[in-house]
mmCIF file with all atom_site columns, C-alpha atoms in Angstrom:
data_model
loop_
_atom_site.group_PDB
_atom_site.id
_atom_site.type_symbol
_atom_site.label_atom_id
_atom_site.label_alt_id
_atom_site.label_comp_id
_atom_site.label_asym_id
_atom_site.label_entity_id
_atom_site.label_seq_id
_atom_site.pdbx_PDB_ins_code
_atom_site.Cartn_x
_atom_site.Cartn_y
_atom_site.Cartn_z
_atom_site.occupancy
_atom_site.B_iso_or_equiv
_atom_site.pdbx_formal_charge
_atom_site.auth_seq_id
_atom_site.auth_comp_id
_atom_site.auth_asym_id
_atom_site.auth_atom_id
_atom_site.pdbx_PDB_model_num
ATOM 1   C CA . UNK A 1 1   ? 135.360 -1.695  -215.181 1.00 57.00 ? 1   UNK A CA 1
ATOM 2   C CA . UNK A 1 2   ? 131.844 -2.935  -215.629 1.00 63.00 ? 2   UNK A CA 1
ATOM 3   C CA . UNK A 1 3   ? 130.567 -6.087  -212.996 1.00 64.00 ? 3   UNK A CA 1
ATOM 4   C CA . UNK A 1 4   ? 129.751 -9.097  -214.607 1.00 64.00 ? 4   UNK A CA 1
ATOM 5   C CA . UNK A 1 5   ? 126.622 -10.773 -212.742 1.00 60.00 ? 5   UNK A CA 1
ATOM 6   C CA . UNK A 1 6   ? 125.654 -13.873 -213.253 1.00 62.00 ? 6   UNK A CA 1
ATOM 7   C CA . UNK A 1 7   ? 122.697 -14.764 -215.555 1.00 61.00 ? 7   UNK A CA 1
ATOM 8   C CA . UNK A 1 8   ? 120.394 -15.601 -212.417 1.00 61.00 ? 8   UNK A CA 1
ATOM 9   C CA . UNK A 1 9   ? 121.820 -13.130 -210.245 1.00 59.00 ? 9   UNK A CA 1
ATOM 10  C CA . UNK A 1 10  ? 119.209 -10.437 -210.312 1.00 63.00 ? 10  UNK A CA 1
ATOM 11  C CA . UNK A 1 11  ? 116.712 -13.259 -209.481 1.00 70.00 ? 11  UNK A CA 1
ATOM 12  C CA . UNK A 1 12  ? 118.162 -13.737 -205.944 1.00 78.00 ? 12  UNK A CA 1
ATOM 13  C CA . UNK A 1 13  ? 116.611 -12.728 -203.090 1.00 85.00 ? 13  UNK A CA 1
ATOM 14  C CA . UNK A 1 14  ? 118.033 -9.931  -201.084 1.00 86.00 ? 14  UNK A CA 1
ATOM 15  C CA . UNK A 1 15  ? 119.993 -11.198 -197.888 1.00 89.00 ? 15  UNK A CA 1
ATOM 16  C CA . UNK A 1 16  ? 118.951 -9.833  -194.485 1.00 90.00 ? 16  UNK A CA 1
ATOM 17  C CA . UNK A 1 17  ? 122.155 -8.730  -193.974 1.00 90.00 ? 17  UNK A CA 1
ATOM 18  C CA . UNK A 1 18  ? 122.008 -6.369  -197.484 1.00 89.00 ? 18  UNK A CA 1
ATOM 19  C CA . UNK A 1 19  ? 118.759 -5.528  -196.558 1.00 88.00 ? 19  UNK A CA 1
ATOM 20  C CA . UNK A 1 20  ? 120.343 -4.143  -193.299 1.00 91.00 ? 20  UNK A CA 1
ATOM 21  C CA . UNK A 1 21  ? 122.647 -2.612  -194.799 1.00 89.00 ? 21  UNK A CA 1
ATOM 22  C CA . UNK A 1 22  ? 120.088 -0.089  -197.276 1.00 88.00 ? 22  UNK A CA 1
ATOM 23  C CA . UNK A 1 23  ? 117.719 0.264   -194.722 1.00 89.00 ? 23  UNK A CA 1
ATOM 24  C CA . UNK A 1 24  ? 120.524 1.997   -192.854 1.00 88.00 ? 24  UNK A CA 1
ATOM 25  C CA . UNK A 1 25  ? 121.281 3.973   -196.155 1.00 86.00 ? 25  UNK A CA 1
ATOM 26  C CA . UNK A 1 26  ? 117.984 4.950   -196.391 1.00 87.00 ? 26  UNK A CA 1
ATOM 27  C CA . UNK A 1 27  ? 117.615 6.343   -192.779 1.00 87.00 ? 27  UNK A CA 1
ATOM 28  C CA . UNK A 1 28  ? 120.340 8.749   -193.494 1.00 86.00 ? 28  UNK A CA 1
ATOM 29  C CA . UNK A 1 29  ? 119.269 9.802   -197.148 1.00 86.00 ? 29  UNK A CA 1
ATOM 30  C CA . UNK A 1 30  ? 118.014 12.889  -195.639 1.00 87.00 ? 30  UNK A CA 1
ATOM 31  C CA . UNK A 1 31  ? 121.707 14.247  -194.815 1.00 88.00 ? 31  UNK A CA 1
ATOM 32  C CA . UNK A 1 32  ? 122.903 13.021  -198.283 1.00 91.00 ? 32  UNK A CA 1
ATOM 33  C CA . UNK A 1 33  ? 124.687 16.058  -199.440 1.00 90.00 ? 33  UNK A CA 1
ATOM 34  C CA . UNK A 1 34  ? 123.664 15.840  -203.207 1.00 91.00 ? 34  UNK A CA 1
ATOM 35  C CA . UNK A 1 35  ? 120.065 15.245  -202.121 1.00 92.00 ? 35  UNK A CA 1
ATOM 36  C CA . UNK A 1 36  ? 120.373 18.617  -199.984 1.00 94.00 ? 36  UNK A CA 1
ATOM 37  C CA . UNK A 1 37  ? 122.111 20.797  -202.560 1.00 93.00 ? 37  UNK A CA 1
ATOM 38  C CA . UNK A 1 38  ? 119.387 19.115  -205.356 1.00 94.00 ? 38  UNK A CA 1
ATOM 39  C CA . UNK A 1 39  ? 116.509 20.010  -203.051 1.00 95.00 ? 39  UNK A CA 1
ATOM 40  C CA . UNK A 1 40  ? 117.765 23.790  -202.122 1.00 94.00 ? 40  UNK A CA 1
ATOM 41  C CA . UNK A 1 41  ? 118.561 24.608  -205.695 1.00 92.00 ? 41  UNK A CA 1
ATOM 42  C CA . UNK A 1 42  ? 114.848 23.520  -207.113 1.00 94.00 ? 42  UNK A CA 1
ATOM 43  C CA . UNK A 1 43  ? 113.920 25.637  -204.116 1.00 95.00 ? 43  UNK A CA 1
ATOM 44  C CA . UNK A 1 44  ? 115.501 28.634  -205.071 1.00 93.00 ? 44  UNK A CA 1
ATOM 45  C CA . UNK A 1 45  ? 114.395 28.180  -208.485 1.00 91.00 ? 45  UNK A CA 1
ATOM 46  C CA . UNK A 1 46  ? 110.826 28.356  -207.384 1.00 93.00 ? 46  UNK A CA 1
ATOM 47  C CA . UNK A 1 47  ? 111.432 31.377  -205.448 1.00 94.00 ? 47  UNK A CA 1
ATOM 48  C CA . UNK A 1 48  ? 113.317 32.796  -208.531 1.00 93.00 ? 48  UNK A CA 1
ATOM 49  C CA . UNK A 1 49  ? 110.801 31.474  -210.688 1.00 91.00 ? 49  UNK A CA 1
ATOM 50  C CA . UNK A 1 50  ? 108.056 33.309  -208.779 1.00 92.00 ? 50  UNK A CA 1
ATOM 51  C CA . UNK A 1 51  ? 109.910 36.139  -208.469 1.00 94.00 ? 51  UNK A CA 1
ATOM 52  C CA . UNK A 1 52  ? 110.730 37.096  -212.316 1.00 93.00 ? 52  UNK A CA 1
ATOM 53  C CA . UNK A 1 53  ? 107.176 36.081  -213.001 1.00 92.00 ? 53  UNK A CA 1
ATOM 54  C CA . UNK A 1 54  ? 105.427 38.493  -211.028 1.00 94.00 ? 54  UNK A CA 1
ATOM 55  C CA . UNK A 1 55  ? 107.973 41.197  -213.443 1.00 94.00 ? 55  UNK A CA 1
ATOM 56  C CA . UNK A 1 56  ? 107.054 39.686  -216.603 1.00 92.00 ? 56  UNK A CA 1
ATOM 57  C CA . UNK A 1 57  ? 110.143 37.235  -217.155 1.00 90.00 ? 57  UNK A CA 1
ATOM 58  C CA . UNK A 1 58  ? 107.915 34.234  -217.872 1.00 84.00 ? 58  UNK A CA 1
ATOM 59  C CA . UNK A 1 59  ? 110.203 31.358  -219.045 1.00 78.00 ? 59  UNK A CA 1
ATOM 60  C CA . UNK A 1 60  ? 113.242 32.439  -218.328 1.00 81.00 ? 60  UNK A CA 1
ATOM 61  C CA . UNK A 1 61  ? 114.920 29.825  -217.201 1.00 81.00 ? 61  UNK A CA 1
ATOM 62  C CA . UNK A 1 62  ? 117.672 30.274  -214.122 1.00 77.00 ? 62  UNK A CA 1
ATOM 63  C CA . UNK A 1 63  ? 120.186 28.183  -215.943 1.00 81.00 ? 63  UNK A CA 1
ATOM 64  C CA . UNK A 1 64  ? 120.712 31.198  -218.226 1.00 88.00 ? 64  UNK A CA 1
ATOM 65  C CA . UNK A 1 65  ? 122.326 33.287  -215.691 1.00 89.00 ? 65  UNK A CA 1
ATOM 66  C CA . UNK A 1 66  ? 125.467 31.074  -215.686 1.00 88.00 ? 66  UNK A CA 1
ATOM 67  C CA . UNK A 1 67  ? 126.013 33.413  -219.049 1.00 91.00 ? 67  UNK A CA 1
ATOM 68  C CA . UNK A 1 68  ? 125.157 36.550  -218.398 1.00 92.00 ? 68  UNK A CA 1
ATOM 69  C CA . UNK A 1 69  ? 127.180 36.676  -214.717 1.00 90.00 ? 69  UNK A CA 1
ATOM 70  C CA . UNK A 1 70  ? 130.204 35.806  -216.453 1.00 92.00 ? 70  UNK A CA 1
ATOM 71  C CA . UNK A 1 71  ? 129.591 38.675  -219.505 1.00 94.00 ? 71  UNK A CA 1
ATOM 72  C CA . UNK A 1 72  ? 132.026 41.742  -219.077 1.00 95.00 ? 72  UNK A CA 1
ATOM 73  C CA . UNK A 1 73  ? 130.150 44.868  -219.925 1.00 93.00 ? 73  UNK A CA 1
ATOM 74  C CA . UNK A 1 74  ? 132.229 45.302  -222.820 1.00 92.00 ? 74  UNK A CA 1
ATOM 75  C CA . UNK A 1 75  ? 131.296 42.239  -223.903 1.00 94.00 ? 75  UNK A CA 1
ATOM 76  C CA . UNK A 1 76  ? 133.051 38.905  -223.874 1.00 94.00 ? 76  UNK A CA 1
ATOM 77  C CA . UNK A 1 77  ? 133.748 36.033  -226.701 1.00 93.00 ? 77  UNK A CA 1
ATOM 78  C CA . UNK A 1 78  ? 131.507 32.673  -226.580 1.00 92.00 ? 78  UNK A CA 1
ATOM 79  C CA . UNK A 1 79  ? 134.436 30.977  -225.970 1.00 92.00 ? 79  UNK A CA 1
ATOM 80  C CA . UNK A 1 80  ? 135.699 32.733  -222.726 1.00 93.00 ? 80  UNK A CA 1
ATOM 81  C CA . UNK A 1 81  ? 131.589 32.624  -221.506 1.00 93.00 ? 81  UNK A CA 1
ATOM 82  C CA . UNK A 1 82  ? 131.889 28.935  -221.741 1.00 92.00 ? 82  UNK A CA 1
ATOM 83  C CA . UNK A 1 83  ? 135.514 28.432  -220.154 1.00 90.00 ? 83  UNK A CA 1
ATOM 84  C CA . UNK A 1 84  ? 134.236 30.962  -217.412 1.00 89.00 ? 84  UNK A CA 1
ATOM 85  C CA . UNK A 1 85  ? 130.851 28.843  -216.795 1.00 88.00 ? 85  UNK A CA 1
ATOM 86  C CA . UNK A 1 86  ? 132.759 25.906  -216.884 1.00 85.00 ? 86  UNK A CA 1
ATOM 87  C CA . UNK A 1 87  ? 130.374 24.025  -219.600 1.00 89.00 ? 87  UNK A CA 1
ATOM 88  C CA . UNK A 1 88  ? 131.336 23.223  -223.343 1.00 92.00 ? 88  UNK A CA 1
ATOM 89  C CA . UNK A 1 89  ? 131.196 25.679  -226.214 1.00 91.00 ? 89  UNK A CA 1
ATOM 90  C CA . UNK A 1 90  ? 128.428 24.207  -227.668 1.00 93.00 ? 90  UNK A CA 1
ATOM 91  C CA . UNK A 1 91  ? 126.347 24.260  -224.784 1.00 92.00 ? 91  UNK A CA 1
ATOM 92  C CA . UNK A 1 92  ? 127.316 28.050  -224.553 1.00 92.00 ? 92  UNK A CA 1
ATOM 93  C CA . UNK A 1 93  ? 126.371 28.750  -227.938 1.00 92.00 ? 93  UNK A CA 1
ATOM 94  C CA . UNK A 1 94  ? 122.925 27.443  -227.217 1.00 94.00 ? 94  UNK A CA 1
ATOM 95  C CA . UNK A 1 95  ? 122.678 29.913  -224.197 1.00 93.00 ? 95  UNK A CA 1
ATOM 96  C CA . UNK A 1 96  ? 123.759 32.781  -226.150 1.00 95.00 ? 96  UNK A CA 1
ATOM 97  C CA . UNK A 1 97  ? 121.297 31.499  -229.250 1.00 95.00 ? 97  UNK A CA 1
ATOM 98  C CA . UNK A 1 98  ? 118.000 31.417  -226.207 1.00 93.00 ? 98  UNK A CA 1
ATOM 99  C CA . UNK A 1 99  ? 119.171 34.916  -225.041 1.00 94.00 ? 99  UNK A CA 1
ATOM 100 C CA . UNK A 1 100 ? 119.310 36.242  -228.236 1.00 96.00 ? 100 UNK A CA 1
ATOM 101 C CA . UNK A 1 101 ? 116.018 35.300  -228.821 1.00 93.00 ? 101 UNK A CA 1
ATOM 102 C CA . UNK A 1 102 ? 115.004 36.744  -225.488 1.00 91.00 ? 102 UNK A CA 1
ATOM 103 C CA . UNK A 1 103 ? 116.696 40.453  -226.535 1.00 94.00 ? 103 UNK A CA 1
ATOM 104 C CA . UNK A 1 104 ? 119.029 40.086  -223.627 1.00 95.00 ? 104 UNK A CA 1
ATOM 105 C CA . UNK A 1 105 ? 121.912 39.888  -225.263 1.00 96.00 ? 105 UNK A CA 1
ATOM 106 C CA . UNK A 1 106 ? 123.314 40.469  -229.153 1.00 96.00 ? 106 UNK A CA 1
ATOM 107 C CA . UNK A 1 107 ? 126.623 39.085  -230.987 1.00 95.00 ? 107 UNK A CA 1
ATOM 108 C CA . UNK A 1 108 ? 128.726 39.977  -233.427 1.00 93.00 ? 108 UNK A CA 1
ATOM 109 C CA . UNK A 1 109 ? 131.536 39.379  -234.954 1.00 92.00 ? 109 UNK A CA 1
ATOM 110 C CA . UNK A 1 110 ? 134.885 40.159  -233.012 1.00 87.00 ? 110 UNK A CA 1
ATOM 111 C CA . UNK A 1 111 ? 136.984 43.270  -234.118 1.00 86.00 ? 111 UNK A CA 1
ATOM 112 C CA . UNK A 1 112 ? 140.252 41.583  -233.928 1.00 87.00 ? 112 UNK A CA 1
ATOM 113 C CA . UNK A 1 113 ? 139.084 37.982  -234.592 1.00 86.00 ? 113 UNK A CA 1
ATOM 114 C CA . UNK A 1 114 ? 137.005 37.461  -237.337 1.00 84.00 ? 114 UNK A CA 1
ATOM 115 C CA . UNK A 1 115 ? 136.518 33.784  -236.257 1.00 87.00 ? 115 UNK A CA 1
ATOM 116 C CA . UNK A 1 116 ? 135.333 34.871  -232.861 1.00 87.00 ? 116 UNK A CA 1
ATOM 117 C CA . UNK A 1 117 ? 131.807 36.164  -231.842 1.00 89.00 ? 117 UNK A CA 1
ATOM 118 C CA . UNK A 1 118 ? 131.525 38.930  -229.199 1.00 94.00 ? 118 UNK A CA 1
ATOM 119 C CA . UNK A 1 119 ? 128.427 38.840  -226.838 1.00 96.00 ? 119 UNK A CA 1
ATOM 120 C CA . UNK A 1 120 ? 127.425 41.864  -225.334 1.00 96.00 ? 120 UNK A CA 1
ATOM 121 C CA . UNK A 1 121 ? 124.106 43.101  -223.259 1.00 96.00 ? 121 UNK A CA 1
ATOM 122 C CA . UNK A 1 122 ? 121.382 44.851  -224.487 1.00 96.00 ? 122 UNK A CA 1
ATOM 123 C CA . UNK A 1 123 ? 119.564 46.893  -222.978 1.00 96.00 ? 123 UNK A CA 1
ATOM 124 C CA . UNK A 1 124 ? 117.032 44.547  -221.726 1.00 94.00 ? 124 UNK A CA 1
ATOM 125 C CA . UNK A 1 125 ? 119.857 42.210  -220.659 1.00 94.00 ? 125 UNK A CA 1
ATOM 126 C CA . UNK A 1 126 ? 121.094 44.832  -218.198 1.00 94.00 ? 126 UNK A CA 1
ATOM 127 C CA . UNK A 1 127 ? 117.460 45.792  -216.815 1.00 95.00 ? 127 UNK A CA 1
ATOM 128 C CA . UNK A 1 128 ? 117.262 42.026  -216.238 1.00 94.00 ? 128 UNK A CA 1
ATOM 129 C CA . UNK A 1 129 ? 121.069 41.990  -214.192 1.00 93.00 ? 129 UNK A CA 1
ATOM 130 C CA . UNK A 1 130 ? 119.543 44.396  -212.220 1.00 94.00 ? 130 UNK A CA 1
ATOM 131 C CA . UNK A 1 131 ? 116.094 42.436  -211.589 1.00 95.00 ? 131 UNK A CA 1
ATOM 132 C CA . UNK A 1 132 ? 118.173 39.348  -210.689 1.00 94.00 ? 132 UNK A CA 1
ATOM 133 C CA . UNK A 1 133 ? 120.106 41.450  -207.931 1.00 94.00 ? 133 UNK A CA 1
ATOM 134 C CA . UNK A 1 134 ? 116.201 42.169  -206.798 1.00 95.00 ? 134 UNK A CA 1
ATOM 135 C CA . UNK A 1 135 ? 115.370 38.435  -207.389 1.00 95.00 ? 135 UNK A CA 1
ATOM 136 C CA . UNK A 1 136 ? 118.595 37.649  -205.059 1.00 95.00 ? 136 UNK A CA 1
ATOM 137 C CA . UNK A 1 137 ? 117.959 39.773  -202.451 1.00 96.00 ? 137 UNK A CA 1
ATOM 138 C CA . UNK A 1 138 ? 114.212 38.168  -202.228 1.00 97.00 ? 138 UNK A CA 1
ATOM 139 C CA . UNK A 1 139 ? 115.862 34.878  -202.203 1.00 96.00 ? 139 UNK A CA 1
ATOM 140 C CA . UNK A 1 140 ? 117.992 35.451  -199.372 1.00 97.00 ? 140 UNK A CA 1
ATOM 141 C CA . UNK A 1 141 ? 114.982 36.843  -197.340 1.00 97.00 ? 141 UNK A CA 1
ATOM 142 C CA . UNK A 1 142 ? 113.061 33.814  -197.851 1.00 97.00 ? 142 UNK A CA 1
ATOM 143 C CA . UNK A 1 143 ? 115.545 31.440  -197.155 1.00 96.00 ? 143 UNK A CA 1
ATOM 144 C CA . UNK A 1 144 ? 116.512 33.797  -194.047 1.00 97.00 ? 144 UNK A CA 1
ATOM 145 C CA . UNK A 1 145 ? 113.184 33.772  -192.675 1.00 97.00 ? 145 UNK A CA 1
ATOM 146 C CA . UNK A 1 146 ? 113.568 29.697  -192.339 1.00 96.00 ? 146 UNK A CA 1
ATOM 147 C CA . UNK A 1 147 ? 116.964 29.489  -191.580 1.00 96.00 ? 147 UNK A CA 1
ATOM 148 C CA . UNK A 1 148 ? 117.681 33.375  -189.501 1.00 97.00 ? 148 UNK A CA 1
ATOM 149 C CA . UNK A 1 149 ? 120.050 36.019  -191.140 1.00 96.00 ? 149 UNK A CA 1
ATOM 150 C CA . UNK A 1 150 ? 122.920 34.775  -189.284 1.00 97.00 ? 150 UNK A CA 1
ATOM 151 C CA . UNK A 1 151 ? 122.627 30.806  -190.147 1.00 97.00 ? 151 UNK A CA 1
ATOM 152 C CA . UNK A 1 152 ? 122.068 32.032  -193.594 1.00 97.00 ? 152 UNK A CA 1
ATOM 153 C CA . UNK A 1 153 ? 125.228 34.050  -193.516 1.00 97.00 ? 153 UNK A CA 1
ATOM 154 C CA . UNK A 1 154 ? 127.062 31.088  -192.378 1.00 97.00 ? 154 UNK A CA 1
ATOM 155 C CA . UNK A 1 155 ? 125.734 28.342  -194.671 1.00 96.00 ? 155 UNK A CA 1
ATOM 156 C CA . UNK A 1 156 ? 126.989 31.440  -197.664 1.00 96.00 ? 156 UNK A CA 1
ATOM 157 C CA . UNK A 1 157 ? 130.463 31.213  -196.001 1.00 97.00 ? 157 UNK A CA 1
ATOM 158 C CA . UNK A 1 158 ? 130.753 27.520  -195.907 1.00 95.00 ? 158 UNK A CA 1
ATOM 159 C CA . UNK A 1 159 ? 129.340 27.239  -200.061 1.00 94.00 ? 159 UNK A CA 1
ATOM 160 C CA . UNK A 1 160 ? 132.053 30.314  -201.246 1.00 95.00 ? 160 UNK A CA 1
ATOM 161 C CA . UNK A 1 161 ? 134.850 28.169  -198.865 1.00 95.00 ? 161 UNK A CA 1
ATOM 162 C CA . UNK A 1 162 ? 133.620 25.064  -201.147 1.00 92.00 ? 162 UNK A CA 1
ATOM 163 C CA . UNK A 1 163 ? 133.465 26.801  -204.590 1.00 88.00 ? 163 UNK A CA 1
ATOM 164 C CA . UNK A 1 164 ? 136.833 28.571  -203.827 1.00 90.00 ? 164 UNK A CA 1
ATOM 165 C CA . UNK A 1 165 ? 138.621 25.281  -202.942 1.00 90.00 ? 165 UNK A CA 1
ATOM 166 C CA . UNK A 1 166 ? 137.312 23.470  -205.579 1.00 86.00 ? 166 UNK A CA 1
ATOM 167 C CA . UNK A 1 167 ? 137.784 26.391  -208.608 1.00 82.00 ? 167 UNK A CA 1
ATOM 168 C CA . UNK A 1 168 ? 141.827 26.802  -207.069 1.00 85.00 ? 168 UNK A CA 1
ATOM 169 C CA . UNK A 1 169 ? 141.861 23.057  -207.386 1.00 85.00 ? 169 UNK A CA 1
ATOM 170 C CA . UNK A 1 170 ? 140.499 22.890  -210.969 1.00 76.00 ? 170 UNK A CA 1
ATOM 171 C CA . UNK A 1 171 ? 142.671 20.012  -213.090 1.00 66.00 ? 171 UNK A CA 1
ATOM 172 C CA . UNK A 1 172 ? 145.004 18.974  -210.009 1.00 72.00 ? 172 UNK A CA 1
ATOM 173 C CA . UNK A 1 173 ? 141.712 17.158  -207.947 1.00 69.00 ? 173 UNK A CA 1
ATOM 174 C CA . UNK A 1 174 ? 142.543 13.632  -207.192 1.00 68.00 ? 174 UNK A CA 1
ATOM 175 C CA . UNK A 1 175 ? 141.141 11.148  -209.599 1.00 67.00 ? 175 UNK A CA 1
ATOM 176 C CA . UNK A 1 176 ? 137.773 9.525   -208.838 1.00 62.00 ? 176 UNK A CA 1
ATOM 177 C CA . UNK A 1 177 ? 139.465 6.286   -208.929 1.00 58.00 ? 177 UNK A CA 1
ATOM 178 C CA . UNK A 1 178 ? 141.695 7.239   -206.223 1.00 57.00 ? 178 UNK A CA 1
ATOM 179 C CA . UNK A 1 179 ? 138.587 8.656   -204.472 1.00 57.00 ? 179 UNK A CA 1
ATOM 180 C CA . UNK A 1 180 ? 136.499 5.563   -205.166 1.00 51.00 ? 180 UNK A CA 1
ATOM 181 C CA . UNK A 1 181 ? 139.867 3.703   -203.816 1.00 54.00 ? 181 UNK A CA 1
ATOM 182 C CA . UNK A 1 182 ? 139.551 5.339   -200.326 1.00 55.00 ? 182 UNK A CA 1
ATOM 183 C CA . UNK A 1 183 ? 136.064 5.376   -199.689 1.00 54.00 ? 183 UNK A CA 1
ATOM 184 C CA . UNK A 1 184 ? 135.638 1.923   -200.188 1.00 51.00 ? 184 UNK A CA 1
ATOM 185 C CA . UNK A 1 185 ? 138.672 1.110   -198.266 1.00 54.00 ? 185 UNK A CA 1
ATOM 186 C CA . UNK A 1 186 ? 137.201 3.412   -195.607 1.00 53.00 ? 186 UNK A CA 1
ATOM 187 C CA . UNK A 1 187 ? 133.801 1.769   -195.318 1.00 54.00 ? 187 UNK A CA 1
ATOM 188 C CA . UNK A 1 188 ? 135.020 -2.175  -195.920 1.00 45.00 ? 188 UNK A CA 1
#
């Protein structure tokens, strides 16, 4: 449903009492929870960032991992990477193109499926696996030294609970119209 305003609408001036209201918003925009998840992930990317540099992985680009976590070491089909990673098979195929290119990983086509392409590791792709476990474990030092190894722990607990719940959840989530519904209710 799309709001109709009126022609002159966006020419009115703000009411105290709206004004109020987002100056209150913005006092809390710190504990906003897709401002904190946003803000930790471009963190760890820097960290990751730096860390594959100083090893020679310039450019790689973190995204890329959602592919090659979810690759069996027998190799897997673009279409199970993509319903693993949860994005579309085109966006997959654009992974698996960028990592090809990198030597990571090779396809070809599927033994039993000749409409299919298999994606296995190369060599290089495995090295890198095992640099990423390197890269992870640097990650979780720096993020421990601000936080402490047993906050950290926690705050890894709480994220897993979250992914778990959410993943077990999958179709059967309520609609956002439903959640739209009971926020607003919630807030009038």
């Amino acid at each position: 449903m799309l709001i109709q305003l009126p022609i002159n609408a966006h020419r009115k001036a703000m009411t105290e009492d709206l004004k109020q209201k987002l100056m209150e918003f913005k006092s809390h925009r710190n504990k906003l929870m897709g401002r904190l998840l946003n803000k930790s992930y471009r963190y760890m990317s820097e960290l990751a960032n730096e860390y594959l540099s100083s090893l020679g992985y310039d450019g790689f680009k973190v995204g890329h991992l959602i592919l090659l976590v979810n690759l069996d070491l027998d190799g897997t089909t673009n279409n199970e990477l993509a319903k693993r990673a949860n994005v579309t098979k085109q966006a997959m195929s654009k992974m698996v193109k960028e990592l090809v290119e990198y030597g990571f990983i090779e396809t070809a086509k599927h033994p039993k499926d000749a409409r299919a392409t298999i994606v296995t590791l190369t060599q290089a792709g495995g090295q890198f696996i095992l640099d990423w476990k390197g890269c992870s474990l640097y990650i979780d030092k720096k993020i421990g030294e601000i936080l402490g190894q047993e906050k950290l722990s926690v705050l890894k607990d709480i994220l897993e609970e979250l992914v778990t719940e959410v993943e077990a959840q999958g179709n059967n989530r309520p609609k956002f119209a439903n959640d739209m519904q009971m926020v607003v209710k919630g807030n009038s």
